[in-house]
XYZ file of C-alpha atoms in Angstrom:
720
model
C 143.063 360.339 -92.096
C 141.867 363.912 -91.773
C 143.453 367.124 -93.107
C 146.224 368.272 -90.790
C 147.008 364.780 -89.491
C 150.405 363.180 -89.956
C 151.338 359.505 -90.214
C 154.871 358.177 -89.721
C 155.186 355.186 -92.052
C 157.744 352.408 -91.926
C 158.384 350.043 -94.814
C 160.412 349.669 -97.979
C 160.417 350.702 -101.613
C 159.813 348.141 -104.357
C 159.097 348.048 -108.081
C 155.619 346.941 -109.185
C 155.543 345.224 -112.627
C 152.671 347.459 -113.810
C 152.862 350.642 -111.738
C 156.605 351.052 -111.230
C 158.260 352.239 -108.013
C 156.023 352.050 -104.958
C 156.262 352.193 -101.174
C 155.067 349.157 -99.235
C 154.148 350.151 -95.704
C 154.704 347.609 -92.951
C 153.597 349.883 -90.107
C 152.233 353.332 -89.337
C 152.086 355.625 -86.336
C 149.816 358.606 -85.776
C 151.574 361.916 -85.064
C 149.691 364.823 -83.496
C 149.556 368.017 -85.634
C 152.563 370.074 -84.502
C 152.340 373.362 -86.408
C 149.763 376.142 -86.222
C 148.817 375.538 -89.864
C 148.392 371.797 -89.247
C 146.301 372.367 -86.089
C 144.117 374.910 -87.888
C 143.576 372.523 -90.827
C 142.955 369.608 -88.453
C 140.200 371.371 -86.495
C 138.630 372.879 -89.636
C 138.327 369.448 -91.320
C 134.972 368.683 -89.683
C 136.545 366.066 -87.465
C 134.987 367.557 -84.307
C 131.277 368.275 -84.544
C 130.627 371.934 -83.728
C 133.951 373.251 -85.057
C 133.972 374.609 -88.595
C 136.656 376.614 -90.435
C 135.650 379.976 -88.912
C 135.586 378.673 -85.339
C 138.825 376.710 -85.888
C 140.534 379.981 -86.839
C 139.226 381.684 -83.697
C 140.361 378.850 -81.387
C 143.849 378.602 -82.905
C 144.245 382.388 -82.883
C 143.472 382.292 -79.159
C 145.621 379.346 -78.039
C 148.246 378.925 -80.797
C 150.410 375.767 -80.403
C 148.734 374.926 -77.077
C 145.321 374.463 -78.743
C 145.093 370.670 -78.716
C 146.531 370.378 -75.186
C 143.985 372.893 -73.874
C 141.057 371.100 -75.515
C 142.405 367.874 -74.037
C 143.205 368.957 -70.460
C 141.417 372.254 -69.814
C 138.432 372.350 -72.188
C 136.629 374.937 -70.020
C 139.044 377.517 -71.439
C 137.218 377.219 -74.778
C 134.668 379.575 -73.236
C 137.309 382.283 -73.552
C 136.827 382.194 -77.341
C 134.261 384.833 -78.277
C 132.348 382.556 -80.705
C 131.779 379.785 -78.120
C 128.839 379.814 -75.728
C 127.704 377.153 -73.202
C 125.725 375.119 -75.752
C 128.490 375.076 -78.364
C 131.038 374.318 -75.617
C 129.168 371.183 -74.504
C 128.851 369.994 -78.099
C 132.573 370.446 -78.762
C 133.646 368.743 -75.518
C 131.410 365.721 -76.161
C 132.664 365.366 -79.745
C 136.315 365.746 -78.693
C 135.966 363.121 -75.955
C 134.452 360.679 -78.457
C 137.292 361.437 -80.872
C 139.933 360.892 -78.182
C 138.299 357.625 -77.161
C 138.691 356.437 -80.751
C 142.320 357.641 -80.801
C 143.162 355.724 -77.597
C 141.567 352.594 -78.983
C 143.471 353.001 -82.237
C 146.739 353.067 -80.302
C 145.771 349.852 -78.478
C 144.773 348.083 -81.697
C 147.904 349.195 -83.559
C 150.093 348.015 -80.694
C 148.502 344.575 -81.007
C 149.053 344.524 -84.774
C 145.357 345.079 -85.548
C 144.052 347.551 -88.096
C 143.082 350.833 -86.447
C 140.183 351.242 -88.890
C 138.092 349.044 -86.576
C 138.194 351.668 -83.800
C 135.226 353.892 -84.850
C 132.802 350.999 -85.229
C 133.968 349.438 -81.916
C 133.315 352.689 -80.067
C 129.960 353.160 -81.798
C 128.852 349.595 -80.962
C 129.695 349.722 -77.261
C 128.583 353.353 -76.845
C 125.069 352.374 -77.992
C 125.025 349.458 -75.532
C 126.273 351.651 -72.681
C 123.739 354.374 -73.406
C 120.882 351.856 -73.436
C 122.125 350.365 -70.155
C 122.783 353.877 -68.763
C 126.293 352.828 -67.780
C 129.233 355.216 -67.505
C 132.126 353.029 -68.628
C 135.079 353.650 -70.872
C 135.001 351.591 -74.080
C 138.747 351.037 -73.776
C 138.184 349.382 -70.389
C 135.572 347.022 -71.889
C 137.883 345.995 -74.720
C 140.846 345.404 -72.396
C 138.834 343.477 -69.794
C 136.781 341.363 -72.247
C 138.605 341.312 -75.602
C 136.449 338.518 -77.001
C 133.451 340.846 -76.909
C 134.948 342.393 -80.036
C 133.236 339.585 -81.971
C 129.941 341.334 -81.186
C 131.037 344.177 -83.468
C 130.001 343.897 -87.100
C 132.999 343.149 -89.323
C 135.290 341.872 -86.544
C 135.869 338.152 -86.280
C 137.311 335.802 -83.722
C 140.836 335.943 -85.191
C 141.062 339.691 -84.508
C 139.633 339.423 -80.996
C 141.927 336.480 -80.239
C 144.994 338.387 -81.422
C 144.170 341.209 -79.008
C 143.496 338.786 -76.141
C 146.846 337.058 -76.629
C 148.630 340.413 -76.904
C 147.012 341.416 -73.595
C 148.625 338.339 -72.000
C 145.912 335.673 -72.015
C 147.519 332.175 -72.011
C 147.030 330.220 -75.236
C 145.245 327.304 -73.573
C 143.441 329.197 -70.844
C 139.799 328.198 -70.137
C 138.680 331.693 -71.119
C 140.241 331.386 -74.572
C 139.021 327.833 -75.226
C 135.490 328.650 -74.101
C 135.442 331.852 -76.153
C 136.475 329.864 -79.237
C 133.696 327.317 -78.616
C 131.065 330.024 -78.165
C 132.264 331.765 -81.302
C 131.973 328.505 -83.253
C 128.360 328.123 -82.116
C 127.391 331.761 -82.702
C 128.892 331.658 -86.213
C 127.786 328.224 -87.309
C 126.833 329.180 -90.864
C 123.059 328.856 -90.505
C 123.127 325.737 -88.324
C 120.940 325.749 -85.222
C 123.412 323.487 -83.450
C 126.745 321.785 -83.984
C 127.381 318.142 -83.380
C 129.782 317.799 -80.467
C 132.631 316.475 -82.627
C 131.880 319.129 -85.229
C 132.166 321.786 -82.506
C 135.571 320.466 -81.438
C 136.873 320.531 -85.026
C 135.670 324.096 -85.631
C 137.131 325.261 -82.319
C 140.549 323.787 -83.111
C 140.451 325.397 -86.564
C 139.500 328.803 -85.113
C 142.424 328.618 -82.690
C 144.900 327.414 -85.309
C 145.839 324.530 -83.018
C 146.567 320.871 -83.684
C 144.372 317.950 -82.649
C 146.143 317.549 -79.313
C 143.910 320.363 -78.082
C 140.905 318.033 -78.388
C 141.667 316.415 -75.025
C 141.070 319.742 -73.237
C 137.782 320.632 -74.907
C 135.298 318.235 -73.215
C 136.053 319.720 -69.782
C 135.537 323.255 -71.103
C 132.300 322.231 -72.794
C 131.110 320.684 -69.526
C 131.874 323.978 -67.800
C 129.845 325.897 -70.379
C 126.946 323.473 -69.935
C 127.109 323.796 -66.141
C 127.048 327.599 -66.447
C 124.087 327.297 -68.869
C 126.011 329.204 -71.516
C 125.323 326.345 -73.942
C 122.715 323.571 -74.105
C 123.734 319.967 -74.789
C 121.134 317.494 -76.043
C 121.104 314.223 -77.994
C 119.521 314.735 -81.444
C 118.577 312.219 -84.199
C 121.206 312.329 -86.956
C 118.926 311.277 -89.814
C 119.680 307.561 -89.568
C 117.746 306.927 -86.368
C 120.757 307.298 -84.062
C 120.930 309.903 -81.307
C 124.178 311.861 -81.297
C 125.383 314.595 -78.909
C 124.703 318.134 -80.147
C 125.393 321.573 -78.677
C 123.118 324.643 -78.972
C 123.305 328.233 -77.904
C 120.509 328.826 -75.358
C 118.898 331.328 -77.736
C 118.459 328.899 -80.639
C 117.538 325.951 -78.425
C 114.780 328.058 -76.872
C 113.664 329.303 -80.298
C 113.248 325.776 -81.693
C 111.264 324.667 -78.652
C 109.184 327.840 -78.714
C 108.291 327.580 -82.411
C 107.208 323.974 -81.949
C 104.930 324.729 -78.991
C 103.458 327.811 -80.662
C 102.678 325.941 -83.890
C 100.924 323.244 -81.847
C 98.983 325.894 -79.900
C 97.799 327.585 -83.098
C 96.719 324.227 -84.519
C 94.681 323.534 -81.396
C 92.948 326.927 -81.248
C 89.523 327.659 -82.725
C 89.713 329.887 -85.800
C 87.894 333.021 -86.916
C 87.730 331.880 -90.536
C 85.435 329.076 -89.384
C 82.970 331.772 -88.304
C 83.230 333.438 -91.712
C 82.685 330.054 -93.365
C 79.419 329.587 -91.496
C 77.893 332.570 -93.296
C 75.782 332.165 -96.411
C 78.364 334.052 -98.471
C 81.317 332.448 -96.711
C 84.620 331.973 -98.583
C 84.238 328.205 -98.970
C 80.812 328.555 -100.627
C 82.223 331.101 -103.049
C 85.196 328.822 -103.690
C 82.970 325.843 -104.557
C 80.612 327.821 -106.764
C 82.471 330.533 -108.588
C 86.246 330.414 -108.672
C 88.124 328.981 -111.693
C 91.153 327.168 -110.279
C 93.225 324.101 -111.074
C 92.566 321.208 -108.658
C 95.826 321.742 -106.732
C 95.157 325.474 -106.460
C 91.629 324.843 -105.196
C 93.044 322.406 -102.612
C 95.512 325.068 -101.496
C 92.733 327.642 -101.089
C 90.591 325.233 -99.078
C 93.613 324.377 -96.906
C 94.343 328.024 -96.133
C 90.701 328.692 -95.239
C 90.294 325.660 -92.962
C 93.706 325.014 -91.397
C 95.115 327.375 -88.718
C 98.722 326.770 -89.879
C 99.526 325.668 -93.427
C 102.235 325.854 -96.098
C 101.904 326.576 -99.821
C 104.966 325.808 -101.920
C 105.921 325.546 -105.573
C 108.328 326.797 -108.211
C 108.001 329.662 -110.701
C 105.088 329.544 -113.138
C 103.015 327.200 -110.964
C 100.424 329.750 -109.885
C 101.376 330.514 -106.279
C 100.688 334.228 -106.695
C 97.251 333.707 -108.306
C 96.352 331.233 -105.574
C 97.323 333.695 -102.826
C 95.372 336.490 -104.521
C 92.314 334.218 -104.697
C 92.578 333.388 -100.994
C 92.802 337.082 -100.112
C 89.823 337.914 -102.377
C 87.653 335.233 -100.786
C 88.434 336.229 -97.201
C 87.877 339.930 -97.862
C 84.644 339.213 -99.791
C 83.365 337.558 -96.612
C 84.339 340.699 -94.586
C 87.415 339.030 -93.171
C 90.734 340.810 -92.591
C 94.033 339.774 -94.210
C 97.590 340.940 -93.412
C 100.344 340.379 -95.974
C 104.067 340.372 -95.220
C 107.443 339.130 -96.477
C 110.925 338.989 -94.915
C 112.367 341.875 -96.991
C 111.091 345.200 -98.229
C 111.472 344.302 -101.894
C 109.667 340.994 -101.393
C 106.864 342.819 -99.583
C 106.612 345.363 -102.415
C 106.385 342.540 -104.938
C 103.686 340.803 -102.864
C 101.694 344.048 -102.810
C 101.951 344.339 -106.606
C 100.812 340.735 -107.115
C 97.811 340.947 -104.778
C 96.773 344.571 -105.221
C 96.856 345.037 -101.429
C 99.283 346.682 -99.066
C 102.055 344.486 -97.697
C 104.865 345.059 -95.239
C 107.996 343.376 -93.931
C 107.703 340.765 -91.212
C 109.772 343.012 -88.919
C 107.317 345.893 -89.318
C 104.345 343.547 -89.015
C 105.654 342.352 -85.664
C 106.069 345.939 -84.516
C 102.314 346.322 -84.861
C 102.456 345.253 -81.229
C 104.830 346.396 -78.542
C 107.808 344.124 -78.040
C 106.982 343.724 -74.333
C 103.185 343.699 -74.444
C 100.279 341.996 -76.190
C 98.412 345.250 -76.878
C 98.752 347.323 -80.056
C 101.303 350.122 -80.074
C 98.567 352.756 -80.011
C 95.537 352.498 -77.757
C 93.569 354.095 -80.583
C 94.749 351.603 -83.202
C 91.829 349.344 -84.038
C 93.403 347.569 -87.024
C 96.348 345.738 -85.519
C 97.561 343.579 -88.444
C 98.508 340.712 -86.129
C 94.865 340.515 -85.079
C 93.706 339.768 -88.655
C 91.733 336.668 -89.621
C 94.474 335.491 -91.997
C 98.179 336.352 -92.137
C 100.092 335.444 -95.303
C 103.908 335.359 -95.213
C 105.425 335.196 -98.707
C 109.014 334.107 -99.503
C 108.948 331.975 -96.363
C 112.200 330.239 -97.325
C 113.886 333.474 -96.172
C 112.409 333.281 -92.671
C 115.036 332.424 -90.092
C 114.215 330.636 -86.853
C 114.310 333.613 -84.428
C 112.139 335.749 -86.728
C 109.507 333.012 -87.076
C 109.515 332.586 -83.297
C 108.909 336.315 -82.782
C 106.120 336.285 -85.362
C 104.334 333.299 -83.814
C 104.639 334.886 -80.379
C 102.737 337.974 -81.563
C 99.783 336.251 -83.239
C 96.380 336.730 -81.677
C 94.377 333.566 -80.841
C 92.320 332.251 -83.758
C 94.446 333.763 -86.524
C 95.223 331.638 -89.593
C 98.860 331.620 -90.736
C 99.743 330.707 -94.326
C 103.441 330.387 -95.206
C 104.168 330.658 -98.937
C 107.534 329.920 -100.507
C 109.793 327.879 -102.733
C 111.684 325.310 -100.702
C 114.287 324.864 -103.441
C 115.628 328.393 -103.029
C 118.450 329.348 -100.713
C 117.666 329.098 -97.002
C 117.608 332.159 -94.767
C 120.727 334.207 -94.058
C 120.035 333.704 -90.352
C 119.951 330.341 -88.559
C 117.562 327.577 -89.501
C 115.714 326.272 -92.546
C 112.191 326.691 -91.236
C 110.260 326.190 -94.496
C 112.065 322.929 -95.255
C 111.675 321.758 -91.649
C 107.940 322.496 -91.524
C 107.411 320.670 -94.824
C 109.177 317.647 -93.275
C 106.402 317.348 -90.669
C 103.672 315.153 -92.211
C 101.143 316.272 -89.595
C 101.329 319.882 -90.818
C 99.018 320.684 -93.784
C 100.788 321.655 -97.007
C 100.068 321.935 -100.737
C 102.737 321.827 -103.424
C 101.915 323.311 -106.833
C 103.881 321.469 -109.521
C 102.120 322.094 -112.846
C 103.500 324.937 -114.976
C 100.690 326.988 -116.468
C 100.452 327.621 -120.183
C 101.500 331.269 -120.027
C 104.801 330.215 -118.380
C 105.604 327.190 -120.551
C 107.258 329.308 -123.256
C 109.624 330.941 -120.761
C 113.113 329.437 -120.793
C 113.640 331.005 -117.362
C 110.802 328.906 -115.910
C 111.670 325.682 -117.748
C 115.405 325.961 -117.067
C 114.735 326.680 -113.395
C 112.898 323.362 -113.218
C 115.742 321.587 -115.042
C 118.302 323.061 -112.621
C 116.167 321.971 -109.697
C 116.296 318.387 -110.989
C 120.046 318.515 -111.693
C 119.609 318.511 -115.473
C 121.315 320.571 -118.198
C 119.817 323.815 -119.454
C 119.187 325.276 -122.915
C 119.307 328.809 -124.275
C 116.027 330.452 -125.189
C 114.467 333.797 -125.990
C 114.760 334.993 -122.396
C 117.661 332.836 -121.143
C 121.258 332.934 -122.365
C 124.509 331.352 -121.312
C 127.512 333.218 -122.747
C 130.579 330.977 -122.913
C 133.666 333.153 -122.368
C 136.192 330.548 -123.510
C 138.422 331.647 -126.367
C 137.078 330.074 -129.579
C 140.545 329.469 -131.048
C 141.826 327.176 -128.282
C 139.055 326.807 -125.683
C 141.072 328.439 -122.914
C 139.557 330.763 -120.366
C 140.522 334.444 -120.314
C 141.831 335.989 -117.113
C 139.195 336.897 -114.477
C 139.797 340.600 -115.166
C 138.875 340.065 -118.842
C 135.687 338.249 -117.816
C 134.877 341.176 -115.520
C 135.284 343.539 -118.477
C 132.839 341.371 -120.453
C 130.242 341.416 -117.662
C 130.540 345.192 -117.260
C 130.179 345.706 -121.017
C 127.063 343.509 -121.112
C 125.481 345.438 -118.244
C 126.416 348.985 -119.214
C 126.379 348.845 -123.038
C 125.132 345.714 -124.810
C 121.839 345.093 -122.988
C 120.855 348.782 -122.642
C 121.572 349.462 -126.345
C 119.771 346.362 -127.603
C 116.669 346.588 -125.410
C 116.492 350.323 -124.704
C 116.853 349.790 -120.961
C 118.319 351.842 -118.177
C 121.150 350.086 -116.341
C 118.991 350.361 -113.186
C 116.780 347.650 -114.751
C 119.735 345.245 -114.909
C 120.959 343.570 -111.730
C 124.243 341.703 -111.459
C 124.099 338.784 -109.031
C 127.375 337.163 -108.001
C 127.940 334.015 -105.936
C 130.441 335.754 -103.620
C 131.962 339.081 -102.652
C 135.694 338.643 -103.358
C 137.838 338.649 -106.469
C 137.399 340.342 -109.869
C 133.993 338.686 -110.268
C 132.858 339.276 -106.694
C 130.334 341.939 -105.795
C 132.932 344.431 -104.515
C 135.143 344.680 -107.611
C 132.269 344.257 -110.064
C 130.309 346.976 -108.298
C 133.211 349.422 -108.486
C 133.740 348.665 -112.186
C 130.054 349.227 -113.006
C 129.953 352.376 -110.866
C 132.928 353.760 -112.801
C 130.880 353.413 -116.020
C 127.414 354.537 -114.931
C 128.192 357.013 -112.139
C 131.793 358.244 -112.509
C 133.217 360.995 -110.342
C 132.763 364.452 -111.810
C 134.723 367.579 -110.981
C 133.261 369.822 -108.278
C 130.885 367.095 -107.077
C 131.286 365.606 -103.590
C 132.238 362.021 -102.944
C 133.357 360.140 -99.838
C 135.590 357.080 -99.568
C 134.923 354.391 -96.933
C 136.879 351.108 -96.875
C 138.023 351.757 -100.434
C 134.484 352.387 -101.736
C 133.650 355.814 -103.195
C 130.124 357.005 -102.401
C 128.555 359.500 -104.809
C 125.204 361.110 -105.299
C 123.070 358.805 -107.455
C 124.781 355.586 -106.344
C 122.631 352.487 -105.964
C 123.194 351.134 -102.439
C 122.000 348.309 -100.206
C 121.843 348.025 -96.414
C 123.717 344.974 -95.109
C 122.546 345.136 -91.471
C 119.266 345.501 -89.634
C 119.044 348.918 -87.963
C 115.767 349.359 -86.060
C 116.706 352.948 -85.203
C 116.706 353.825 -88.879
C 113.795 351.566 -89.794
C 116.126 349.678 -92.159
C 116.392 345.899 -92.543
C 119.168 343.884 -94.146
C 118.589 344.020 -97.913
C 116.904 347.428 -98.082
C 117.961 349.122 -101.319
C 117.994 352.789 -102.262
C 119.781 355.640 -103.949
C 122.228 358.123 -102.448
C 120.648 361.589 -102.601
C 123.237 363.686 -100.764
C 126.893 363.609 -99.682
C 127.242 366.049 -96.766
C 130.922 366.598 -95.948
C 130.125 369.242 -93.319
C 127.872 366.935 -91.278
C 129.991 363.891 -92.226
C 127.058 361.860 -93.457
C 125.151 360.742 -96.549
C 121.435 360.450 -97.220
C 119.737 357.519 -98.919
C 116.185 357.370 -100.279
C 114.868 353.801 -99.984
C 113.285 352.044 -102.965
C 110.570 350.485 -100.781
C 108.742 353.600 -99.621
C 110.939 356.597 -100.405
C 112.025 357.063 -96.796
C 115.082 359.287 -96.256
C 117.741 357.508 -94.171
C 120.921 359.115 -92.835
C 124.232 357.246 -92.514
C 127.162 358.874 -90.713
C 130.645 358.348 -92.156
C 131.488 355.811 -89.425
C 128.342 353.786 -90.234
C 129.149 353.155 -93.890
C 130.302 349.611 -93.182
C 126.521 348.969 -93.035
C 125.877 350.282 -96.560
C 127.343 348.745 -99.728
C 127.002 349.514 -103.423
C 124.132 347.642 -105.080
C 125.436 347.584 -108.655
C 126.397 343.954 -107.988
C 124.993 342.027 -105.020
C 125.144 338.452 -103.811
C 122.414 335.989 -104.715
C 121.592 335.714 -101.005
C 120.834 339.441 -100.789
C 118.683 339.282 -103.925
C 116.411 336.580 -102.558
C 112.811 337.734 -102.394
C 113.378 340.305 -105.156
C 112.746 340.304 -108.888
C 114.486 342.346 -111.570
C 113.662 342.911 -115.255
C 117.068 341.550 -116.290
C 119.648 339.584 -114.306
C 123.290 338.941 -115.213
C 125.215 336.245 -113.306
C 128.989 335.610 -113.634
C 130.010 331.972 -113.100
C 133.647 330.885 -112.939
C 135.775 328.341 -111.129
C 138.386 330.942 -110.148
C 138.640 332.532 -106.716
C 136.834 331.495 -103.545
C 133.348 331.925 -105.037
C 133.417 328.563 -106.811
C 132.944 326.890 -103.423
C 129.521 328.566 -103.268
C 128.361 327.152 -106.598
C 125.426 324.934 -105.683
C 122.113 324.029 -107.223
C 119.943 326.119 -104.917
C 122.158 329.188 -105.401
C 121.923 328.964 -109.219
C 118.185 328.207 -109.022
C 117.624 331.249 -106.802
C 119.647 333.489 -109.131
C 117.739 332.307 -112.214
C 114.323 332.826 -110.628
C 115.123 336.462 -109.760
C 114.778 337.426 -113.454
C 111.389 338.516 -114.831
C 112.232 339.203 -118.490
C 115.750 337.966 -119.200
C 118.543 335.976 -117.553
C 122.144 336.078 -118.804
C 124.773 333.703 -117.391
C 128.359 334.639 -118.255
C 131.376 332.444 -117.692
C 132.842 328.955 -117.651
C 130.679 325.941 -118.668
C 132.493 323.898 -116.006
C 131.270 326.308 -113.328
C 127.713 326.022 -114.654
C 127.945 322.223 -114.605
C 129.304 322.265 -111.063
C 126.495 324.507 -109.839
C 123.833 322.256 -111.367
C 125.393 319.038 -110.085
C 126.058 320.112 -106.498
C 123.004 319.567 -104.244
C 122.261 322.069 -101.508
C 123.926 321.724 -98.126
C 121.586 320.760 -95.290
C 121.692 322.628 -92.024
C 121.775 321.121 -88.554
C 118.309 321.688 -87.094
C 115.940 319.732 -84.886
C 112.854 321.877 -85.506
C 111.014 319.207 -87.505
C 111.454 316.696 -84.673
C 110.265 319.203 -82.075
C 107.194 320.245 -84.108
C 106.268 316.591 -84.636
C 106.639 315.970 -80.895
C 104.427 318.959 -80.082
C 101.715 317.974 -82.568
C 101.576 314.253 -81.753
C 102.598 314.185 -78.102
C 105.213 311.513 -78.918
C 108.508 312.185 -77.103
C 111.631 311.538 -79.189
C 114.249 313.891 -77.762
C 115.838 313.203 -74.384
C 116.070 316.027 -71.873
C 118.753 318.636 -72.600
C 121.842 319.599 -70.556
C 123.332 316.127 -70.713
C 126.599 315.797 -68.765
C 129.691 316.001 -70.944
C 132.729 313.999 -69.933
C 135.354 311.594 -71.167
C 138.005 311.962 -73.826
C 137.297 313.804 -77.066
C 137.241 311.959 -80.359
C 137.151 314.094 -83.478
C 136.276 311.362 -85.972
């Protein structure tokens, strides 16, 4: 809503047990401003770029009640207003057309019973695509002709797109609907690289809200998708030696095959480090004669210096960082070049601190070369990082399959690649589990560091992390505490809201007062986003304590979240245009109501990034974040709520708790229900459907295991 707008609400009055009489809206309808005052206020609100309060007065004084109709149907008459010239006229017309496009889409969505708040992001998404393709098409036409394309828009799922499609008249069991549901199941497979055929049928039926009788129609639709090459069908080993039918998207099938062939090609290529090793002061001679390392660390260094592709893994306190720093020192001492990168900005910053060298994100490393060429971005750039002698990728458990494929495709011949990570942490947000898959290939060199060094043995964080990893109980220590929130008098649990109050008090008062810390040094990590102990509600509660709204200071609400200057925020989407990747954190430095935008300064490098109001679904508060988003980062103190209430308990697994614990450098505080802690420790990690390990083994050994893809699909479906 903007000043001057009117909504006609339908609904009923009721009495809330806490807040008294309230109105519960069941529907709303937008009403155009109908008075001169309303029109003046409407235009002056900043809704249309180029029109401020002074110009709004001039336009309304000129056209009175006909103002909006004239802007709509005869915009050239705006030139009659003495403050409007050709340049300002074009700006106003473009902004008004974009606004009207959103309004038309809002009407369509509301008619279909869909929230109109989706309209701005739908228009923004398709406008970007149309501009890149240089197409002149109305977004409304795209949505009406291909409603299932709404699933491309961030924050809109299949249920919403399907509701619109059905409202537009698509039959419930039409091929278009069934195929769209199948494709959606594959594209949103929760990190899997493929779905087993029966698994795909079950997910499709669930997405459509149908019963199992639909299963008889699905094989024919799957066969049609295979014939059109919109999916790839291939028999894959299921872990017991049997081959079972599986279905891939073409993108992920190609990525698995590509990674396998590229790993094999790197392994077969002569290396530059071999040339360095031939020198009198080569890294291997220095390693043998001068470096103090444990036997496993020395083996890891030798592996990295002699093997074109290798993996270094191990838990906290086992010396991975010192080993990597030693490798870098040896290569640089022999005049070799090393490039360091990690999947996120915070992980890259931490890698730089540990090694004393510059490090970057994998995304930015890849952009050292053009996306469509093998030459560096600049013809004058002599230090292309992808042309280094050794490339080290830290936090490799966060690498998803497509990102690893892009990285391998950019490497110059002869480069060594060392992947470093902890396989027991959470897998990547994107599809695949590449670190685990590569470690499953015996032919690929790897070193696992298992011994905890003396300086880490006194840390309860390190020792408890190992206990969690083995499914064993934990103990409190100087830097590790579990706070049981059960009532001492009867052992019952307080309400989730009371537990939230406890967490907020720990973060904003107890820990800062006891240790003299700023709340910015304390990070809350939650298993999920919903409920009183999810990141959304916890974040708002912490914000209310540490950055409350003050009179005469600007703030902006988006999806129920107030944004204020000084807020800690985190990007939740990759945005190459802004140079921002998912997980980038920062602080809000400005709320600009006139330009309808906010500015964020990133923690990684201090870059100023601008987010328009309609882009704020890509920026969340960072007072409380999910464990997934924290992966690759470390914080002085970490607080983790654990309860069995709400949907988050389904996420409680060993690798999630292990990842949360290992984010803490100085202190870890778990708050909640002992039963939730026990569940998290006892539940092993889910495995993802991938065939990368099989494909890499095939590529390295030349032994064919997988039959050819695009197998014919026919017969009757069986779900079980």
